Short mmCIF file of C-alpha atoms and ligand atoms in Angstrom, two decimals:
data_model
loop_
_atom_site.label_atom_id
_atom_site.label_comp_id
_atom_site.label_asym_id
_atom_site.label_seq_id
_atom_site.Cartn_x
_atom_site.Cartn_y
_atom_site.Cartn_z
CA MET A 1 -111.32 -42.32 167.60
CA CYS A 2 -108.54 -44.78 167.68
CA ARG A 3 -108.88 -48.54 167.02
CA HIS A 4 -106.97 -51.04 169.01
CA LEU A 5 -106.17 -54.61 169.03
CA GLY A 6 -104.92 -57.25 171.58
CA TYR A 7 -103.75 -60.68 170.82
CA VAL A 8 -102.50 -63.74 173.06
CA GLY A 9 -102.11 -67.16 171.26
CA PRO A 10 -100.17 -69.25 169.15
CA PRO A 11 -97.14 -67.28 167.51
CA VAL A 12 -97.96 -64.91 164.66
CA THR A 13 -96.07 -62.38 163.04
CA VAL A 14 -96.98 -58.97 164.25
CA GLY A 15 -97.40 -57.57 160.57
CA GLU A 16 -99.63 -60.28 159.69
CA LEU A 17 -101.87 -59.53 162.80
CA LEU A 18 -102.15 -56.01 161.78
CA VAL A 19 -103.61 -56.97 158.44
CA ARG A 20 -105.43 -60.11 159.22
CA GLY A 21 -109.01 -60.45 157.96
CA PRO A 22 -111.19 -58.33 155.48
CA HIS A 23 -111.77 -55.68 158.24
CA SER A 24 -108.15 -55.63 159.76
CA LEU A 25 -106.63 -52.93 162.00
CA PHE A 26 -104.82 -51.86 158.90
CA VAL A 27 -108.36 -51.26 157.05
CA GLN A 28 -110.00 -49.94 160.19
CA SER A 29 -107.52 -47.01 159.92
CA TRP A 30 -109.17 -45.63 156.89
CA ALA A 31 -112.55 -47.46 156.99
CA PRO A 32 -113.64 -48.18 160.43
CA ARG A 33 -117.30 -48.92 160.97
CA ARG A 34 -117.99 -48.24 164.66
CA MET A 35 -116.35 -44.81 165.25
CA ARG A 36 -118.27 -42.96 167.88
CA GLY A 37 -117.82 -39.36 169.01
CA GLY A 38 -116.11 -37.78 166.39
CA GLY A 39 -113.18 -38.52 163.93
CA THR A 40 -113.47 -40.43 160.78
CA VAL A 41 -109.97 -41.87 159.92
CA ASN A 42 -107.13 -43.17 162.02
CA ALA A 43 -104.41 -41.53 160.30
CA ASP A 44 -102.38 -40.02 163.10
CA GLY A 45 -100.03 -42.93 163.26
CA PHE A 46 -99.87 -46.29 164.71
CA GLY A 47 -98.05 -48.67 166.90
CA ALA A 48 -97.54 -52.21 167.76
CA ALA A 49 -95.98 -53.84 170.83
CA TRP A 50 -95.10 -57.61 171.14
CA TRP A 51 -93.37 -59.77 173.46
CA ARG A 52 -90.50 -62.28 173.90
CA ARG A 53 -90.14 -65.01 176.45
CA ALA A 54 -86.87 -64.86 178.06
CA ASN A 55 -87.01 -68.40 178.99
CA ALA A 56 -89.87 -70.87 177.93
CA GLY A 57 -90.04 -72.14 181.58
CA ILE A 58 -93.40 -72.33 183.20
CA ASP A 59 -92.49 -69.97 185.93
CA ASP A 60 -91.61 -67.26 183.17
CA VAL A 61 -94.28 -64.85 183.90
CA ARG A 62 -92.07 -61.79 183.14
CA HIS A 63 -92.12 -61.34 179.29
CA THR A 64 -90.05 -58.55 177.53
CA VAL A 65 -91.97 -56.10 175.45
CA SER A 66 -90.58 -54.41 172.53
CA ARG A 67 -92.54 -51.89 170.23
CA TYR A 68 -92.65 -49.95 167.06
CA ARG A 69 -94.46 -46.70 166.53
CA ASN A 70 -94.89 -44.11 163.56
CA SER A 71 -96.74 -40.87 163.70
CA ALA A 72 -97.43 -41.37 159.96
CA PRO A 73 -100.74 -43.17 158.56
CA ILE A 74 -100.19 -47.16 158.88
CA TRP A 75 -100.73 -47.41 155.28
CA THR A 76 -97.79 -45.24 154.33
CA ASP A 77 -95.27 -47.39 156.32
CA PRO A 78 -93.67 -50.35 154.50
CA ALA A 79 -92.34 -51.49 157.84
CA VAL A 80 -95.73 -53.22 158.47
CA GLU A 81 -94.75 -55.61 155.89
CA GLU A 82 -90.97 -55.52 155.54
CA VAL A 83 -90.12 -55.34 159.37
CA LEU A 84 -93.23 -56.25 161.50
CA GLY A 85 -93.90 -58.86 159.02
CA GLN A 86 -90.79 -60.79 160.07
CA LEU A 87 -91.25 -60.51 163.81
CA GLU A 88 -92.95 -63.39 165.55
CA SER A 89 -94.70 -63.18 168.91
CA HIS A 90 -97.40 -64.93 170.95
CA ALA A 91 -98.57 -61.64 172.08
CA VAL A 92 -99.49 -58.35 170.33
CA VAL A 93 -101.04 -54.99 171.38
CA ALA A 94 -101.51 -52.55 168.58
CA ALA A 95 -103.24 -49.37 167.81
CA VAL A 96 -104.09 -46.90 164.99
CA ARG A 97 -104.72 -43.25 166.21
CA SER A 98 -106.94 -40.47 165.45
CA ALA A 99 -105.61 -37.68 167.36
CA THR A 100 -108.20 -35.81 169.59
CA VAL A 101 -108.49 -32.10 168.53
CA GLY A 102 -105.65 -30.06 170.21
CA MET A 103 -103.29 -33.10 170.84
CA PRO A 104 -99.88 -33.30 169.12
CA ILE A 105 -99.25 -35.77 166.32
CA GLU A 106 -95.89 -37.33 167.18
CA ARG A 107 -94.45 -40.75 167.76
CA GLY A 108 -94.63 -40.30 171.55
CA ALA A 109 -98.42 -39.75 171.52
CA CYS A 110 -98.88 -43.16 169.50
CA ALA A 111 -100.10 -46.23 171.69
CA PRO A 112 -98.93 -48.75 172.83
CA PHE A 113 -97.39 -47.11 175.78
CA THR A 114 -94.96 -49.40 177.39
CA ASP A 115 -93.02 -49.88 180.84
CA GLU A 116 -91.41 -53.14 182.03
CA HIS A 117 -93.60 -55.95 180.69
CA TRP A 118 -96.80 -53.82 180.17
CA ALA A 119 -98.31 -52.36 176.95
CA PHE A 120 -101.09 -49.97 177.21
CA SER A 121 -103.64 -48.39 174.61
CA HIS A 122 -106.42 -45.96 175.14
CA ASN A 123 -109.32 -45.37 172.74
CA GLY A 124 -111.28 -42.16 173.82
CA LEU A 125 -110.87 -38.88 175.47
CA VAL A 126 -110.74 -37.21 178.88
CA PRO A 127 -112.39 -33.86 178.56
CA ALA A 128 -110.16 -31.23 180.16
CA TRP A 129 -107.66 -33.74 180.98
CA ARG A 130 -104.74 -31.14 182.05
CA ALA A 131 -107.07 -30.07 184.93
CA VAL A 132 -108.94 -33.51 185.51
CA LEU A 133 -105.98 -35.83 185.72
CA PRO A 134 -104.05 -34.18 188.42
CA ALA A 135 -107.24 -34.10 190.52
CA VAL A 136 -107.49 -37.99 189.53
CA ALA A 137 -103.99 -38.53 190.91
CA ALA A 138 -104.80 -36.78 194.22
CA TYR A 139 -108.16 -38.52 194.50
CA LEU A 140 -106.48 -41.96 193.87
CA ASP A 141 -103.85 -41.19 196.65
CA ALA A 142 -106.47 -40.19 199.10
CA THR A 143 -108.48 -43.33 198.55
CA LEU A 144 -105.76 -45.96 198.24
CA ASP A 145 -104.32 -47.81 201.20
CA ALA A 146 -101.04 -46.03 200.65
CA PRO A 147 -100.45 -42.86 198.23
CA VAL A 148 -98.74 -43.90 195.04
CA PHE A 149 -98.52 -40.55 193.29
CA ARG A 150 -97.77 -37.97 195.90
CA SER A 151 -97.59 -34.97 193.64
CA PRO A 152 -99.48 -34.16 190.38
CA ALA A 153 -95.97 -33.53 189.17
CA ILE A 154 -95.71 -37.19 188.30
CA LEU A 155 -97.88 -36.33 185.34
CA LEU A 156 -94.80 -34.61 183.78
CA GLU A 157 -93.47 -38.02 183.11
CA ALA A 158 -96.14 -38.34 180.31
CA GLU A 159 -94.28 -39.31 177.23
CA SER A 160 -96.66 -36.63 175.24
CA LEU A 161 -98.97 -33.76 176.03
CA THR A 162 -102.10 -36.27 175.67
CA ASP A 163 -104.69 -37.67 177.81
CA SER A 164 -103.81 -41.05 176.74
CA ALA A 165 -99.94 -40.71 177.82
CA ALA A 166 -101.02 -39.09 181.14
CA LEU A 167 -103.43 -41.97 181.87
CA TRP A 168 -100.56 -44.29 181.19
CA VAL A 169 -98.46 -42.67 183.97
CA LEU A 170 -101.65 -43.13 186.43
CA LEU A 171 -102.15 -46.79 185.50
CA ARG A 172 -98.63 -47.80 185.64
CA GLY A 173 -98.56 -46.19 189.11
CA LEU A 174 -101.46 -48.26 190.15
CA LEU A 175 -99.87 -51.37 188.85
CA GLU A 176 -97.09 -51.19 191.35
CA THR A 177 -99.34 -52.27 194.06
CA LEU A 178 -102.61 -53.40 192.44
CA ASP A 179 -103.58 -56.13 190.09
CA PRO A 180 -104.48 -55.20 186.57
CA ALA A 181 -108.24 -55.59 186.96
CA GLU A 182 -108.22 -53.62 190.22
CA ALA A 183 -105.92 -50.93 188.81
CA LEU A 184 -108.27 -50.34 185.71
CA THR A 185 -111.36 -50.52 187.83
CA ARG A 186 -109.84 -47.72 190.17
CA LEU A 187 -108.57 -45.52 187.27
CA THR A 188 -111.74 -45.59 185.14
CA GLY A 189 -113.91 -45.03 188.21
CA ALA A 190 -111.83 -42.00 189.47
CA VAL A 191 -111.57 -40.45 185.95
CA LEU A 192 -115.40 -40.96 185.48
CA ARG A 193 -116.02 -39.44 188.96
CA HIS A 194 -114.02 -36.14 187.80
CA ALA A 195 -115.08 -36.20 184.15
CA PRO A 196 -118.42 -38.09 183.66
CA GLU A 197 -118.09 -37.54 179.94
CA ALA A 198 -114.77 -39.32 179.62
CA ARG A 199 -114.43 -42.07 177.09
CA LEU A 200 -112.26 -44.75 178.48
CA ASN A 201 -111.79 -47.82 176.27
CA LEU A 202 -108.52 -48.96 177.80
CA LEU A 203 -106.30 -51.87 176.71
CA LEU A 204 -103.64 -53.41 178.63
CA GLY A 205 -101.41 -56.41 177.93
CA ASN A 206 -98.38 -58.14 179.68
CA GLY A 207 -97.53 -60.95 177.04
CA ILE A 208 -99.69 -63.41 178.87
CA GLU A 209 -103.16 -61.90 179.51
CA LEU A 210 -105.22 -59.07 178.03
CA TRP A 211 -107.36 -56.69 180.10
CA ALA A 212 -109.71 -54.03 178.63
CA THR A 213 -112.40 -51.64 179.69
CA THR A 214 -115.35 -50.18 177.80
CA VAL A 215 -116.58 -46.90 178.59
CA TYR A 216 -118.38 -45.46 175.35
CA HIS A 217 -116.34 -47.16 172.68
CA SER A 218 -116.84 -50.35 170.87
CA LEU A 219 -114.96 -53.42 171.62
CA SER A 220 -115.33 -57.13 170.61
CA ALA A 221 -113.67 -60.39 171.79
CA LEU A 222 -112.95 -63.50 170.22
CA ALA A 223 -111.90 -66.45 172.46
CA THR A 224 -110.91 -69.70 170.88
CA ASP A 225 -109.29 -72.72 172.60
CA ASP A 226 -105.83 -71.49 171.85
CA ALA A 227 -106.12 -67.64 171.32
CA ALA A 228 -107.87 -64.77 172.74
CA VAL A 229 -108.34 -61.30 170.84
CA LEU A 230 -109.77 -58.13 171.91
CA SER A 231 -110.45 -55.59 169.19
CA SER A 232 -112.18 -52.45 168.68
CA GLU A 233 -114.02 -53.97 165.72
CA PRO A 234 -114.14 -57.59 164.64
CA TYR A 235 -111.55 -58.15 161.84
CA ASP A 236 -113.55 -60.80 160.16
CA ASP A 237 -116.89 -62.52 160.21
CA ASP A 238 -116.10 -65.31 162.55
CA PRO A 239 -119.26 -66.03 164.33
CA ARG A 240 -117.61 -66.33 167.56
CA TRP A 241 -116.95 -62.61 167.88
CA GLN A 242 -118.78 -61.21 171.02
CA THR A 243 -119.63 -57.71 171.30
CA VAL A 244 -118.57 -56.41 174.86
CA PRO A 245 -121.20 -54.24 176.38
CA ASP A 246 -120.48 -50.74 177.51
CA ARG A 247 -119.05 -50.15 181.08
CA SER A 248 -117.47 -53.49 181.08
CA LEU A 249 -114.10 -54.98 182.38
CA VAL A 250 -112.73 -57.69 180.29
CA THR A 251 -109.97 -60.13 181.15
CA ALA A 252 -108.71 -62.51 178.53
CA VAL A 253 -106.35 -65.40 178.14
CA PRO A 254 -106.50 -68.20 175.42
CA GLY A 255 -109.64 -70.26 175.92
CA ARG A 256 -111.05 -67.94 178.70
CA LEU A 257 -112.98 -64.59 178.25
CA THR A 258 -114.43 -62.86 181.55
CA VAL A 259 -116.64 -59.92 181.23
CA THR A 260 -117.92 -58.06 184.31
CA ASP A 261 -119.57 -54.84 184.80
CA LEU A 262 -117.64 -51.87 185.88
CA PRO A 263 -118.82 -50.50 189.13
CA ALA A 264 -121.72 -48.05 188.73
CA LEU A 265 -120.75 -44.43 188.60
CA GLU A 266 -120.65 -42.64 191.92
CA ARG A 267 -123.13 -39.79 191.86
CA SER A 268 -121.02 -37.21 193.87
CA ARG A 269 -118.23 -35.17 192.31
CA THR A 270 -115.02 -33.38 193.77
N1 LIG B 301 -107.25 -38.82 173.04
C1 LIG B 301 -106.38 -39.80 172.49
C2 LIG B 301 -105.33 -39.18 171.53
O1 LIG B 301 -105.50 -38.06 171.09
C3 LIG B 301 -107.02 -41.01 171.93
C4 LIG B 301 -107.89 -40.55 170.72
C5 LIG B 301 -108.74 -41.63 170.17
O2 LIG B 301 -109.14 -42.41 170.73
N2 LIG B 301 -108.99 -41.30 168.95
O3 LIG B 301 -104.31 -39.61 171.50
#
């Protein structure tokens, strides 16, 4: 299963963050410690998104996001050092991928998925996603105050034929009307209602704040006075790393980490 990492704090180079610590995301690509539910290496590509402030003004909440992705293993790509190592940012979302069986290995399948100022990564699996996610879109429309998706054809906008790319189409639709915590709660609840075995470690950033869910996979959080990090596995042995319990919703900004329970699973299934 994939590994992902989110950072908000003092400016860092994107490349340095990828290789930071003895158990960096880079190392986790071939030697992850907490893989669950299949997969041994994360060799099916990687990606990193980072943000720039258009103005440094205090009201500047919209940051522009850029990204770099490659479907080759991260350890084969000199751009990690030679390009990403030159790019500085105060916020990063990055991932290394282990493709789920049957899903394509291509750049478009590599997280982060981006839109406007958002960047998104999914560590996990939605069983039977081609049937489940159209049903999830219809269910969300039926339970939202106003429908967002209207037709399952919206899922054709997915950048790749993967569960993760399709989840991003749904999440970004929800983000048009809901705040990130509510959107993630609704999405995980709706997917679990239709596919109780789904694994949904989601990670979302907007350049200022990070949000994440844990459903089945590992996640750790490090909050210091000036930075916040969410990572599938701690990249070093700093004693301040906290293990996030399963079925949690996490919000993180520098100096503040909030972990709440995701709502209990509804029993009925449609
Ligand atoms: N199912 C997703 C994919 O194949 C994520 C896989 C993972 O978490 N390893 O892209």
